[in-house]
CSV table of C-alpha atoms and ligand atoms in Angstrom, one decimal:
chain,number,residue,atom,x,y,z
X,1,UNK,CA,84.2,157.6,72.3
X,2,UNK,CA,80.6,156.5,73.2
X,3,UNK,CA,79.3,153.3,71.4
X,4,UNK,CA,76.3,151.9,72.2
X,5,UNK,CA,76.4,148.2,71.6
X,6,UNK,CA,73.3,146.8,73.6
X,7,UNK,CA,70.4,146.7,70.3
X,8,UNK,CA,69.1,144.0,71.9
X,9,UNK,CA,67.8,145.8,74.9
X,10,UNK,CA,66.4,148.8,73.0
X,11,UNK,CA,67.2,151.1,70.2
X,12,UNK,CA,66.8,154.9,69.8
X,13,UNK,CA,63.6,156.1,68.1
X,14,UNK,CA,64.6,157.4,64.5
X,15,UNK,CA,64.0,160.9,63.7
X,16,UNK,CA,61.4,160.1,60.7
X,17,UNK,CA,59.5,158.2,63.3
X,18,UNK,CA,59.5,160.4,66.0
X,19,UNK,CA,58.2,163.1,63.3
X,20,UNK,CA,54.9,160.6,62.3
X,21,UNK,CA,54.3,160.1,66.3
X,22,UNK,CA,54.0,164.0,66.8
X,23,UNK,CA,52.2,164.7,64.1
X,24,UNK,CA,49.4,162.5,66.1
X,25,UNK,CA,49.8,163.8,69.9
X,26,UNK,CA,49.4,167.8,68.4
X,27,UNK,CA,46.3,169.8,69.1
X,28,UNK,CA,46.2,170.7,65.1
X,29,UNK,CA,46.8,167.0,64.4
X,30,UNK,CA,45.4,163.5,64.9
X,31,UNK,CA,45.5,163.8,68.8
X,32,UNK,CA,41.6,162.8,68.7
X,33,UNK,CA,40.1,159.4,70.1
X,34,UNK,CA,39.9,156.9,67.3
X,35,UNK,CA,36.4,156.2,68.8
X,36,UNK,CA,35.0,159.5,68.7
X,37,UNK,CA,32.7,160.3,66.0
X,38,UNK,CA,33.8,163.5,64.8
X,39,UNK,CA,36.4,164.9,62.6
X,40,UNK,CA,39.2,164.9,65.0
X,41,UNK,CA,38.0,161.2,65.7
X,42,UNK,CA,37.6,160.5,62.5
X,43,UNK,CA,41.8,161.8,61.8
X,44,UNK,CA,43.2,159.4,64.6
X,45,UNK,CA,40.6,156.1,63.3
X,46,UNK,CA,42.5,156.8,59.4
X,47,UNK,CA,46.2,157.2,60.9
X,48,UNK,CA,45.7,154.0,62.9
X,49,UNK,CA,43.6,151.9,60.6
X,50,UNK,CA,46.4,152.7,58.1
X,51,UNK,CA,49.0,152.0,60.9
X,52,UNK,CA,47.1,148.5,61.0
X,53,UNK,CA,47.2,147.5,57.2
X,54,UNK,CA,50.9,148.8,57.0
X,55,UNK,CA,51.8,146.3,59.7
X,56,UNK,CA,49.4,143.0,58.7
X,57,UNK,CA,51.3,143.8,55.3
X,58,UNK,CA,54.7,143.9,55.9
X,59,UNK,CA,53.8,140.1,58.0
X,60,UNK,CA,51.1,139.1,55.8
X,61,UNK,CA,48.2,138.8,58.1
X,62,UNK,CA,45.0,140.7,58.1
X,63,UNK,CA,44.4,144.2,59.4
X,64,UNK,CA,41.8,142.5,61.6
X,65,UNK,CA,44.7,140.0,63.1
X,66,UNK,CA,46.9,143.0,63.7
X,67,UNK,CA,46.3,144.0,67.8
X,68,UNK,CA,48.7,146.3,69.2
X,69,UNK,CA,49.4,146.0,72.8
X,70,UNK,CA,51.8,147.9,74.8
X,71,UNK,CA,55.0,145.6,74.8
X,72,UNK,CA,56.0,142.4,73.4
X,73,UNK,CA,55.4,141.2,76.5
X,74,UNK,CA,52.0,142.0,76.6
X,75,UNK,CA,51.6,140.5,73.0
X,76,UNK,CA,53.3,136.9,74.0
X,77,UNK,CA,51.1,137.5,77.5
X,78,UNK,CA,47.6,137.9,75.3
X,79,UNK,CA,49.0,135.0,72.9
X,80,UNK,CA,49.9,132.0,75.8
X,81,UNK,CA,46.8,132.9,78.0
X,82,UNK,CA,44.1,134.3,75.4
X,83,UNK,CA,45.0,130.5,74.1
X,84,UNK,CA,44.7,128.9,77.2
X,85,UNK,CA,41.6,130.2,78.3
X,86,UNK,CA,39.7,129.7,74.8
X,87,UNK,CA,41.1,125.9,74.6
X,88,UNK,CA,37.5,123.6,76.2
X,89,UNK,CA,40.1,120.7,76.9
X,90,UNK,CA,39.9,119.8,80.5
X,91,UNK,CA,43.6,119.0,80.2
X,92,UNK,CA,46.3,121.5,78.5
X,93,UNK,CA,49.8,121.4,77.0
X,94,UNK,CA,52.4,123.9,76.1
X,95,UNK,CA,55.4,122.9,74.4
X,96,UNK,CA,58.0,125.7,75.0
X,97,UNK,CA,61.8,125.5,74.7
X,98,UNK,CA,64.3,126.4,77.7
X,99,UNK,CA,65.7,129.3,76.3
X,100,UNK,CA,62.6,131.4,75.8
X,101,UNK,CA,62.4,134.9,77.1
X,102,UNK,CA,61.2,135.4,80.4
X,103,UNK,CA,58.2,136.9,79.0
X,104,UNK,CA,56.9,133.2,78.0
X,105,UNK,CA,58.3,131.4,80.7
X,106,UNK,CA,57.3,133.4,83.3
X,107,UNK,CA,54.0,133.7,81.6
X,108,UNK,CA,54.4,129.2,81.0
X,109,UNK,CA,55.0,129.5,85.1
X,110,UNK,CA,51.9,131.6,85.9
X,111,UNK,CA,49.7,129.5,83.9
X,112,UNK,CA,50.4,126.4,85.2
X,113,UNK,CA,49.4,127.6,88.7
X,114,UNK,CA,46.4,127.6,86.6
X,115,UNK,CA,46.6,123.4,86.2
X,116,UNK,CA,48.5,123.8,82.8
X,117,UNK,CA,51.5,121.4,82.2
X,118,UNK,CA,54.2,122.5,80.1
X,119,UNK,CA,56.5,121.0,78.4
X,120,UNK,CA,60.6,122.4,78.1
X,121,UNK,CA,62.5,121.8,75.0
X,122,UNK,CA,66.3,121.5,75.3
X,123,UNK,CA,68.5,123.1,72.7
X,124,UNK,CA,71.7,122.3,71.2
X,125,UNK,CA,75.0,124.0,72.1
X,126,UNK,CA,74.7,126.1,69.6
X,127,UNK,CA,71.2,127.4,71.1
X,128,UNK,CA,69.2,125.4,68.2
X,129,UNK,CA,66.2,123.1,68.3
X,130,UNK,CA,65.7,119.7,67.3
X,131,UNK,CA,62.6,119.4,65.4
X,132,UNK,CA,62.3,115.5,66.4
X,133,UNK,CA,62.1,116.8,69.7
X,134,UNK,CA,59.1,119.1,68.9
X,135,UNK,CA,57.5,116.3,66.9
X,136,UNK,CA,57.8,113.9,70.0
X,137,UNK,CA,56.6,116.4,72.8
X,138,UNK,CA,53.3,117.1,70.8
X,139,UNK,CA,50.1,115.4,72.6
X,140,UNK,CA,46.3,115.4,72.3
X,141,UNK,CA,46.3,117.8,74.8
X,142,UNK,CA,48.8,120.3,73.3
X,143,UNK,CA,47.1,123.6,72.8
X,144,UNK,CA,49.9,125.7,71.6
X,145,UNK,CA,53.5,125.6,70.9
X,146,UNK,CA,55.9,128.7,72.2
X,147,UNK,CA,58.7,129.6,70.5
X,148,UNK,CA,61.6,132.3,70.0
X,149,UNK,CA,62.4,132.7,66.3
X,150,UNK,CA,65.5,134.7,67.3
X,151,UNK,CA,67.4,134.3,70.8
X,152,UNK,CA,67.7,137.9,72.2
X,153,UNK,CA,71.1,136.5,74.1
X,154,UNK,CA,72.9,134.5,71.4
X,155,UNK,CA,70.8,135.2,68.0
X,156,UNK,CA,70.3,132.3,66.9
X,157,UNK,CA,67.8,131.1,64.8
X,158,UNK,CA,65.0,128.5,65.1
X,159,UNK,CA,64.0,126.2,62.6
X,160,UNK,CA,60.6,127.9,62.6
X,161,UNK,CA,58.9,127.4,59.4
X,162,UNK,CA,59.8,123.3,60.2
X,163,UNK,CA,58.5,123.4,63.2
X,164,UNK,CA,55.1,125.5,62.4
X,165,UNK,CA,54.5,122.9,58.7
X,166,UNK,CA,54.9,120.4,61.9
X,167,UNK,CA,52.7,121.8,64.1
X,168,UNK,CA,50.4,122.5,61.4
X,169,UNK,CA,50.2,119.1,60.3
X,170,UNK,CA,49.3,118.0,64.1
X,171,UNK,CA,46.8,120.7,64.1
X,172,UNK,CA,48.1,122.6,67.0
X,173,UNK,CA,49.2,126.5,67.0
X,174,UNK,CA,51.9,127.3,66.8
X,175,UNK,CA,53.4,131.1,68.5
X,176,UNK,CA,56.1,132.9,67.6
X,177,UNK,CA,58.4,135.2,69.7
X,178,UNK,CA,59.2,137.5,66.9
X,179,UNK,CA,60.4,140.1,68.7
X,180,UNK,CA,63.7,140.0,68.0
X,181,UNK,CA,63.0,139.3,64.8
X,182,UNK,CA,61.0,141.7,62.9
X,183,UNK,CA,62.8,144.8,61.4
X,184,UNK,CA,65.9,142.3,61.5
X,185,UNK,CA,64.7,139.8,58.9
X,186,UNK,CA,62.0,139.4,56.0
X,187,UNK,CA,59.2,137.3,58.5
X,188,UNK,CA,55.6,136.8,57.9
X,189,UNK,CA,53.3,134.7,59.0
X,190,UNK,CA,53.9,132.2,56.4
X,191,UNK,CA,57.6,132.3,55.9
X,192,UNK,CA,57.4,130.9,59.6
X,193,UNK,CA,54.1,128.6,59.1
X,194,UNK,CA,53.2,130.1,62.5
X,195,UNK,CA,49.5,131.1,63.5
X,196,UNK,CA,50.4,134.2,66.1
X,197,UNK,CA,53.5,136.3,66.1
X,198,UNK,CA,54.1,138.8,69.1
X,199,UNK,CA,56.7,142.1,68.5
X,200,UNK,CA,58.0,144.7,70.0
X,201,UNK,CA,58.8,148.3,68.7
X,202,UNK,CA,61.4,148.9,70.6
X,203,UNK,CA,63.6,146.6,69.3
X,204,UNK,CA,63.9,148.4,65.4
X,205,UNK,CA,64.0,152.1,66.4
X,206,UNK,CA,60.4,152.4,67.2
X,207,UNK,CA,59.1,153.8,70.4
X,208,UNK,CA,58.9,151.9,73.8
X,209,UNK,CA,55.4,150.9,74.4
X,210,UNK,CA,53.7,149.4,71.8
X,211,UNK,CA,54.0,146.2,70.6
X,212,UNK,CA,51.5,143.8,68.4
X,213,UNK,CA,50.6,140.3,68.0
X,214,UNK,CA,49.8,139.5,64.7
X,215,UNK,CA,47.1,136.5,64.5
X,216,UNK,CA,45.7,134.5,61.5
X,217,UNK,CA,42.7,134.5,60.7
X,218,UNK,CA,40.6,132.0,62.5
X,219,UNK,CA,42.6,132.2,66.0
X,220,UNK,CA,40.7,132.7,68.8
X,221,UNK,CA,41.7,134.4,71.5
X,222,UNK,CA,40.0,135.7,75.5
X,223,UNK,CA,40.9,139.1,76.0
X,224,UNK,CA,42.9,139.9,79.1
X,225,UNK,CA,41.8,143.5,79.1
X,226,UNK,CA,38.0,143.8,79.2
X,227,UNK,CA,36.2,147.7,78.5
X,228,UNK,CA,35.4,149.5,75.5
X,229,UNK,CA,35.8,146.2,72.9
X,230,UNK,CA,38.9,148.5,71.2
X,231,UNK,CA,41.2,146.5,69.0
X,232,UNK,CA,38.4,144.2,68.1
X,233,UNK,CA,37.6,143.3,71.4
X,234,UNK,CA,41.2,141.6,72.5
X,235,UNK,CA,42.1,144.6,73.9
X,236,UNK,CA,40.2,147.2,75.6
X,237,UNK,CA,41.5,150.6,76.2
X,238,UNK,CA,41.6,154.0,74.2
X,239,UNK,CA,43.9,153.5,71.2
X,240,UNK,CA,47.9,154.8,71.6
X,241,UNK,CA,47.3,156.1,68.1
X,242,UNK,CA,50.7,157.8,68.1
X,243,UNK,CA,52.7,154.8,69.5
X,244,UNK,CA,51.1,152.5,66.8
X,245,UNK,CA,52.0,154.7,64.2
X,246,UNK,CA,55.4,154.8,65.6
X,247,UNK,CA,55.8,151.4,65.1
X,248,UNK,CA,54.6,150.9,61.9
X,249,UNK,CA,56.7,153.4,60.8
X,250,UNK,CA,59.6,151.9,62.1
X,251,UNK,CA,58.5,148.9,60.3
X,252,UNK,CA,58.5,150.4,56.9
X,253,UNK,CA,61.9,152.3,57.0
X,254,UNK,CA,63.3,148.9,58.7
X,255,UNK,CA,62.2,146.6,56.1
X,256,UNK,CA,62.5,149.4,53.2
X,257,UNK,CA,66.7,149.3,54.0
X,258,UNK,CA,66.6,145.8,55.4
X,259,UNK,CA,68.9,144.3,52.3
X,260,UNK,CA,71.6,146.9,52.9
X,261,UNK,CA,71.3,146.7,56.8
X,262,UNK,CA,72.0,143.2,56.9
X,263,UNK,CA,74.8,143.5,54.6
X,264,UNK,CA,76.1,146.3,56.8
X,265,UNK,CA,75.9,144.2,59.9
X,266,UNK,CA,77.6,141.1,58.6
X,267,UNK,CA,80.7,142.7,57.8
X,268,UNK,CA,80.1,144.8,60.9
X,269,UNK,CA,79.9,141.4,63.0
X,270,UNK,CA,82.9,140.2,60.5
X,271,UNK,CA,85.1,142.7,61.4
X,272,UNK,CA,84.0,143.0,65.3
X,273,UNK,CA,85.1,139.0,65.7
X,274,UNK,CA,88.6,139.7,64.3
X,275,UNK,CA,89.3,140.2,68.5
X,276,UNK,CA,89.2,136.3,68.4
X,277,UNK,CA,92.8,137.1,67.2
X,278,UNK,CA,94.1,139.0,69.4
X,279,UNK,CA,92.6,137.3,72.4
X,280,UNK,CA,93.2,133.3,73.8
X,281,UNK,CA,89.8,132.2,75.2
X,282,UNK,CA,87.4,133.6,73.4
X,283,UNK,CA,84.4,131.7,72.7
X,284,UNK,CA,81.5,132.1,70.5
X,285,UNK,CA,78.3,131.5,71.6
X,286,UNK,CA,75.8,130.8,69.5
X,287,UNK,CA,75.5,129.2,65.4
X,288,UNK,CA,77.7,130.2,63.4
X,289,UNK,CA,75.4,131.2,60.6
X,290,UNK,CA,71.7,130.7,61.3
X,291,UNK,CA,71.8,133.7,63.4
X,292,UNK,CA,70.8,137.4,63.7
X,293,UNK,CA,74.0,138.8,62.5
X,294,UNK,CA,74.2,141.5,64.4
X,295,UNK,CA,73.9,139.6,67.8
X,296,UNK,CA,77.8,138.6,68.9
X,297,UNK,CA,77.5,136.3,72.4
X,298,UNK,CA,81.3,135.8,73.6
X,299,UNK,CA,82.9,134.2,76.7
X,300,UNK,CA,85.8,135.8,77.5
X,301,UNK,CA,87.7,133.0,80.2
X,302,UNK,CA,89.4,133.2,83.1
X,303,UNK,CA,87.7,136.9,83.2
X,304,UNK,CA,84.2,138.0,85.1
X,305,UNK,CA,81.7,139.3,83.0
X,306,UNK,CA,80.2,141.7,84.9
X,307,UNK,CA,83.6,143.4,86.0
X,308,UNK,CA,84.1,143.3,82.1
X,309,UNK,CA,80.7,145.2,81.4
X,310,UNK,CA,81.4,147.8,84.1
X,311,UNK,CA,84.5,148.5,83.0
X,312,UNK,CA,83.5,149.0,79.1
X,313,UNK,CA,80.7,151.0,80.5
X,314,UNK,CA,83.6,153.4,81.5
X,315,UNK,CA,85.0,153.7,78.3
X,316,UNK,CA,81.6,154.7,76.6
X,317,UNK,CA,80.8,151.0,75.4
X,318,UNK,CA,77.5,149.6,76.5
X,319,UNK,CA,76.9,145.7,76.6
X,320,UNK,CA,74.9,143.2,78.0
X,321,UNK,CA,76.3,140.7,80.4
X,322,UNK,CA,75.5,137.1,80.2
X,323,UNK,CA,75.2,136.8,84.1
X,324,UNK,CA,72.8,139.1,86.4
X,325,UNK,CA,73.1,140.5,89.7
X,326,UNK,CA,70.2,139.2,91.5
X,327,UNK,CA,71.1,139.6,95.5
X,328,UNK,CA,74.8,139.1,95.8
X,329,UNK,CA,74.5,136.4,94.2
X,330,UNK,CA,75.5,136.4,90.2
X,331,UNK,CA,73.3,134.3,88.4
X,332,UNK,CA,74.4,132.5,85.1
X,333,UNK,CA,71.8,133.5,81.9
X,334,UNK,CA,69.4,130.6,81.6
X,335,UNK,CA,70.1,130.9,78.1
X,336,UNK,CA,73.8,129.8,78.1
X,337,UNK,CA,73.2,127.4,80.7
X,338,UNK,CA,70.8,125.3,78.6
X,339,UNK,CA,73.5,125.5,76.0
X,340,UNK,CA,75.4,123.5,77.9
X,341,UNK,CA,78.1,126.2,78.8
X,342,UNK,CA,79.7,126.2,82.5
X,343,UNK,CA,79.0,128.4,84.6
X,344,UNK,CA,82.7,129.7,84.3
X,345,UNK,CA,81.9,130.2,80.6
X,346,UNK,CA,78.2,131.7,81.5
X,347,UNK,CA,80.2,134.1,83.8
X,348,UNK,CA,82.4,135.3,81.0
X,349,UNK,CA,79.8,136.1,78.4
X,350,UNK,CA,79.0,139.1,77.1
X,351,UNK,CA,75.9,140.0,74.6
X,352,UNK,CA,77.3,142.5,72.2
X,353,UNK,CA,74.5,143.8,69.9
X,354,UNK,CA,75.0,146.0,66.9
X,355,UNK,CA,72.8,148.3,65.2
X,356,UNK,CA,72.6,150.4,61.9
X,357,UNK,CA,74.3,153.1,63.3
X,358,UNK,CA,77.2,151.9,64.2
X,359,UNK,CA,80.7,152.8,62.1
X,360,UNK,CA,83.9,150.6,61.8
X,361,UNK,CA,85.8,153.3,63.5
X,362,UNK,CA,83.2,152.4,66.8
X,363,UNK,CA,83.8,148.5,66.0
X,364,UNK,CA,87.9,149.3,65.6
X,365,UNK,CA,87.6,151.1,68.9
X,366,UNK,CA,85.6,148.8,71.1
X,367,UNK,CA,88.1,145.4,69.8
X,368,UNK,CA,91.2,147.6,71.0
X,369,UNK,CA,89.2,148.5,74.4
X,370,UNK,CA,88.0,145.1,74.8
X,371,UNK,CA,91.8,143.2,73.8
X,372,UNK,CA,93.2,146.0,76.6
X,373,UNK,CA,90.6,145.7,79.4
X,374,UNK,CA,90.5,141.5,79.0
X,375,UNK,CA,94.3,141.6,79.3
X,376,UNK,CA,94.1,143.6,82.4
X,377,UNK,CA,91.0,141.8,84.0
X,378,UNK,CA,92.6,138.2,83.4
X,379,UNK,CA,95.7,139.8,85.8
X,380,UNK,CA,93.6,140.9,88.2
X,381,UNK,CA,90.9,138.3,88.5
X,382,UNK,CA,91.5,135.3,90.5
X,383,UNK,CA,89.8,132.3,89.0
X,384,UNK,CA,87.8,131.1,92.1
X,385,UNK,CA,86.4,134.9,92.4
X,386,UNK,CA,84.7,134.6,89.3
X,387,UNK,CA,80.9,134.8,89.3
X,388,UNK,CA,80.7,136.0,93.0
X,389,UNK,CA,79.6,139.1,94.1
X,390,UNK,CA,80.6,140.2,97.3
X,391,UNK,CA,81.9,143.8,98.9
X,392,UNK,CA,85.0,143.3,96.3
X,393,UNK,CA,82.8,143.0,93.3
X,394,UNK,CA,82.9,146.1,90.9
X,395,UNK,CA,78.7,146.3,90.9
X,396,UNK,CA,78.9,146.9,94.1
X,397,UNK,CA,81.3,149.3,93.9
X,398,UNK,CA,79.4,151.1,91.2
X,399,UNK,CA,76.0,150.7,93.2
X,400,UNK,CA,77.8,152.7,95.8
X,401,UNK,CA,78.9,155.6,93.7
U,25,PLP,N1,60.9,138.5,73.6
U,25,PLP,C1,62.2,138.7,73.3
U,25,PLP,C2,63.0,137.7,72.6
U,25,PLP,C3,62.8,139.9,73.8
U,25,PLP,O1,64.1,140.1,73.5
U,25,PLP,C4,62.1,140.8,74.5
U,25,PLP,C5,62.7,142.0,75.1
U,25,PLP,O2,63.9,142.1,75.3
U,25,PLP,C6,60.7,140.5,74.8
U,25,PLP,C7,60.2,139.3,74.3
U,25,PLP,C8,59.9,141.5,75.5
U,25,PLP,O3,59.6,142.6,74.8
U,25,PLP,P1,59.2,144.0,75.5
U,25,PLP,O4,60.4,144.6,76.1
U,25,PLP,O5,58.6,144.9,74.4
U,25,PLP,O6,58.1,143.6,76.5
């Protein structure tokens, strides 16, 4: 059996979406550049201009705050430095958190090379934010405040919408990494109080490369990509007419079934943690309810995570580990590490993220693999081995293949 576990990385493009992106690459459709003049022009200006609306809807911006880019990271990119280089203080702030993607803290990195400080919030063990915190970090000099609605490694949730009437009140913008987010639950610009929100439409069965960031009215923002003025001037370039249409079709069937998907995915996730029974060790990382339901963190002790992964791979399951291979060395998720987890614990994770598709019969499946393969793996592993990666190390192994 093949089940595909890893929604979090990506998700496969539904069929009624693929059908609305060809539709707009054909020679007898709206292939034509939305700049052009004529008809054909004229075909791919109406499918994205209606692409537009149908996405500032659904978050309750205007079609004018509504820029597509071509990734989320290109969205919380435009979003930290657009920001940055509009703000006339000589000194800026940005108040992040520690478990951001690397898309803002690489991005956090970059800019202060740039002479920008920024500030790291510390989360609970549960992966949550203390708004105190927030309210203590802001300064005169804050000009924006970073922050992941929904953890792409644990799923929790932020306090978002207390944070942003916060921010708000202090007068400083506040961003939102949505991107795990939208198509998952029922956000908008208001429900979070937030002034930009950056997605991706990969993550709800839309096609990979496009994103947006979704602005209110008012923010200001310095392109990054100068040319033609295109998406009303933040972003220059010919339009991906079919790839914003793909997204915002995405949007509307996600949100359209959203009530019964969520429902499906609770007692999805429900059923999925019954392996807490049939396995010692097993802990949960993450909240308990103010999470993405579909997002299931788990550290399986006494057992390596990425010898786990590889060996579900081999029985058709795909996951996430909580630990990557970078040069021999494996290297604890950031994430789990400002949770407060050790790194034994770190090492044991895995990010098991559900989708719409998926059946009890796959859940069933992967609990029996996963109670089997643990067993085995906690004979075979020695405790001290845990975490390292050297010649023995099934990645390398696999590398080698
Ligand atoms: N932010 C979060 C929370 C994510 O999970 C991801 C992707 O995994 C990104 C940003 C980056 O999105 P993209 O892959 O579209 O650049």
């Amino acid at each position: 059996m093949e089940v595909y576990l890893d929604h979090n990385a990506t998700t496969p493009v539904r069929a009624e979406v693929i059908e609305a992106m060809e539709e707009c690459l054909r020679a007898d459709g709206a292939f034509g550049n939305p700049s052009s003049l004529h008809e054909a022009g004229r075909l791919a200006r109406k499918r994205l201009s209606d692409a537009r609306r149908l996405v500032a809807d659904a978050l309750g911006a205007e079609p004018a705050g509504v820029t597509f880019t071509g990734c989320g990271s290109e969205a919380i990119n435009l979003a930290l430095k657009g920001t940055f280089f509009t703000s006339t203080l000589p000194h800026k702030h940005i108040v992040t958190t520690s478990i951001e993607h690397s898309a803002v803290l690489k991005t956090c990195a970059w800019l202060q090379t740039q002479g920008c400080e920024t500030t790291y919030l510390p989360v609970d063990n549960t992966g949550r934010l203390d708004v105190e915190e927030v309210a203590q970090a802001l300064r005169e000099d804050t000009i924006l405040v970073s922050l992941v609605h929904a953890n792409n490694e644990v799923g929790t949730l932020q306090p978002t919408a207390e944070i942003g009437a916060l921010c708000r009140e202090r007068g400083v913008p506040l961003h939102v990494d949505a991107v795990q987010a939208v198509g998952k639950l029922p956000v908008t610009l208001e429900s979070l109080q937030c002034d930009m929100l950056s997605l991706s439409a990969h993550k709800f069965h839309g096609p990979k490369g496009v994103g947006a960031l979704v602005t209110r009215p008012g923010v200001e923002l310095t392109p990054l990509i100068h040319g033609g003025g295109q998406e009303h001037g933040v972003r220059s370039g010919t339009e991906a007419v079919a790839q914003a249409v793909g997204l915002a079709r995405a949007l509307e069937l996600a949100l359209a079934e959203l009530p019964q998907t969520r429902e499906k995915l609770w007692a999805l996730r429900h059923r999925f943690l019954r392996v807490r029974e049939e396995l010692e060790a097993v802990k949960l990382n993450g909240h308990p309810e103010h999470t993405l339901p579909h997002t299931v963190n788990l550290s399986f002790m006494y057992c390596d995570g990425m010898a786990l992964g590889l060996n579900l791979n081999l029985r058709g399951i795909r996951v996430s580990q909580g630990s990557a291979c970078a040069s021999g060395q494996i290297e604890p998720s950031h994430v789990l590490m400002a949770m407060g987890l050790s790194e034994k614990a770190a090492h044991g994770a895995i990010r098991f993220s559900l989708g719409r598709d998926n059946t009890e019969e796959e859940i069933d499946y992967v609990v029996a693999e996963l109670v089997s393969t643990v067993k085995k793996l906690r004979l075979l592993t020695a405790p001290e081995d845990i975490g390292k990666c050297d010649e023995n190390c099934p990645c390398f192994v696999l590398q080698e293949a």
